Short mmCIF file of C-alpha atoms in Angstrom, two decimals:
data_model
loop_
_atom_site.label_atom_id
_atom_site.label_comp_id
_atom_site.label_asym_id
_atom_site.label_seq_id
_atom_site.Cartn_x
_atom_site.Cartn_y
_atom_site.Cartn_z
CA UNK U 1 -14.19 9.13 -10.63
CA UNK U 2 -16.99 8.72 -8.10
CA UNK U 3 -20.28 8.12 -9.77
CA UNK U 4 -23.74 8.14 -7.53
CA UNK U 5 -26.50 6.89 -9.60
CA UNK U 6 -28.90 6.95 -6.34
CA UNK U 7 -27.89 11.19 -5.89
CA UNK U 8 -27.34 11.43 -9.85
CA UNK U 9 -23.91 13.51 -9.18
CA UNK U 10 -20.93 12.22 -11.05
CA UNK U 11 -17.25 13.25 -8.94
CA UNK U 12 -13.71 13.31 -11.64
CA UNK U 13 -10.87 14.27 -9.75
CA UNK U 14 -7.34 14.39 -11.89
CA UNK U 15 -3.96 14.60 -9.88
CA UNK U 16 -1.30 16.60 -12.82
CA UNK U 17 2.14 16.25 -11.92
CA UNK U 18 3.71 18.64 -14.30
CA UNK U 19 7.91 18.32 -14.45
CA UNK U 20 8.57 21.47 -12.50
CA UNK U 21 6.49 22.91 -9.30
CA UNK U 22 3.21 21.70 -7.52
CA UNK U 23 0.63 19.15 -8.62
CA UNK U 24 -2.35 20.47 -9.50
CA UNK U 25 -5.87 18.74 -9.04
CA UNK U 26 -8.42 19.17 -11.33
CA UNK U 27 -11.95 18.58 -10.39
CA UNK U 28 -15.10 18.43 -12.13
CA UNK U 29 -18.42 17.58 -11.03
CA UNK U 30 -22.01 16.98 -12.73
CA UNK U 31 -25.14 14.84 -12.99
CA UNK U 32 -25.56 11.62 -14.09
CA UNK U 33 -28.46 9.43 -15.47
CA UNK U 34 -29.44 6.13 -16.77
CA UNK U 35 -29.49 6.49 -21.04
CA UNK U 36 -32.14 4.03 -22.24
CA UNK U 37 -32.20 0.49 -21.04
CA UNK U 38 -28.85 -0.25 -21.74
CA UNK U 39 -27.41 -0.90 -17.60
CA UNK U 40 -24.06 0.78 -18.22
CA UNK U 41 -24.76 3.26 -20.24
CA UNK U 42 -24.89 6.68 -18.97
CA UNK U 43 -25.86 10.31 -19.99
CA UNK U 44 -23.66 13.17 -18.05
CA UNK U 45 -23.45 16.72 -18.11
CA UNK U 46 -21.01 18.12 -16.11
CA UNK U 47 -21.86 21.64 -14.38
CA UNK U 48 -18.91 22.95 -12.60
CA UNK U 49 -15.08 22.63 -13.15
CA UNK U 50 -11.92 23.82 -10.92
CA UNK U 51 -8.57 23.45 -10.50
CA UNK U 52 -6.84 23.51 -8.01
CA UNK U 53 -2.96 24.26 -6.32
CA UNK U 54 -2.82 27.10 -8.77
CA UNK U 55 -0.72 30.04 -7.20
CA UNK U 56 -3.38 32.29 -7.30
CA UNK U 57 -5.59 30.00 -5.70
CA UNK U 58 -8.65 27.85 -7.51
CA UNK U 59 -9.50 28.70 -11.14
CA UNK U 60 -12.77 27.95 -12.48
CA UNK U 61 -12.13 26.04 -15.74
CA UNK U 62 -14.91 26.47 -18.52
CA UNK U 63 -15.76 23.44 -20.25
CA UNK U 64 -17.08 24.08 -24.15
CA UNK U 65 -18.69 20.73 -24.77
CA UNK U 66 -20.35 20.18 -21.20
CA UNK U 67 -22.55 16.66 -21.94
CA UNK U 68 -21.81 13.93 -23.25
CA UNK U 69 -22.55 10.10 -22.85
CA UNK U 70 -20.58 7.04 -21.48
CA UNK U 71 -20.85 3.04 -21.68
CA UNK U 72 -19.10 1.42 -18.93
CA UNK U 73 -17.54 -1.84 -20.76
CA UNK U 74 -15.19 -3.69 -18.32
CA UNK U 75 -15.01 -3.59 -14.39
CA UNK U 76 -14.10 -5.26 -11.41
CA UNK U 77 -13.28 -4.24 -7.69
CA UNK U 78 -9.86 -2.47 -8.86
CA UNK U 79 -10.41 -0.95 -12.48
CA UNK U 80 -13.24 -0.14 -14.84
CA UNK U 81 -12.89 0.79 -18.71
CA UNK U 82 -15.25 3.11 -20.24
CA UNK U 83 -15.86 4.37 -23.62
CA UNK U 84 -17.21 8.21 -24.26
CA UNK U 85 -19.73 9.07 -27.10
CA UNK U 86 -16.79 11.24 -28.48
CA UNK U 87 -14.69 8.20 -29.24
CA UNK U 88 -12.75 8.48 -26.04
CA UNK U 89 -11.18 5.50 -23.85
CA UNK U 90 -11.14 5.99 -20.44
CA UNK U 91 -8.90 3.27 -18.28
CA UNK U 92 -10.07 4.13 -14.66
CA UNK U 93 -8.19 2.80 -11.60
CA UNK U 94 -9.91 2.82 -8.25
CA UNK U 95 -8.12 4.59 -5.31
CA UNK U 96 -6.25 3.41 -2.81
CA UNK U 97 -6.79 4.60 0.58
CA UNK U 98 -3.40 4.99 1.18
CA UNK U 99 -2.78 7.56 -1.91
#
């Protein structure tokens, strides 16, 4: 996850390894804002979607529920933990150059 406050875009990029064939990358991309005066708490609505390695090339994935809001709660220089509005936990690891 790559998230620009100063452009207000918000990058999440997923590598799936499923058991059999290729890995498939799935990438979605939106805007990003302050929410309130709380520092790590952030509004986002994503705006586009696609995955990627399919055989038939890159799908566009629709997404039903597209905003949603996040409260970064934990982070240092190698992970961050953030918790969604929808009850979600999100354990992010920051990537390695050499991956």
């Amino acid at each position: 996850q790559i998230v620009d406050l100063a452009a207000g875009v918000v990058d999440n990029t997923v590598t799936l390894r499923p058991p059999v064939g290729k890995p498939l990358v799935l990438c979605v991309r939106g805007l990003v804002e302050r929410d309130g005066d709380e520092p790590a708490s952030f509004a986002i609505t994503f705006t586009e979607s696609e995955l990627r390695g399919a055989p038939l090339g890159p799908l566009r994935v629709p997404l039903p529920r597209p905003r949603g809001r996040i409260t970064s709660t934990f982070s240092d220089g190698d992970m961050r933990v953030v918790r969604g509005s929808r009850g979600t936990l999100f354990v992010l690891q920051r990537a390695r150059a050499d991956r």
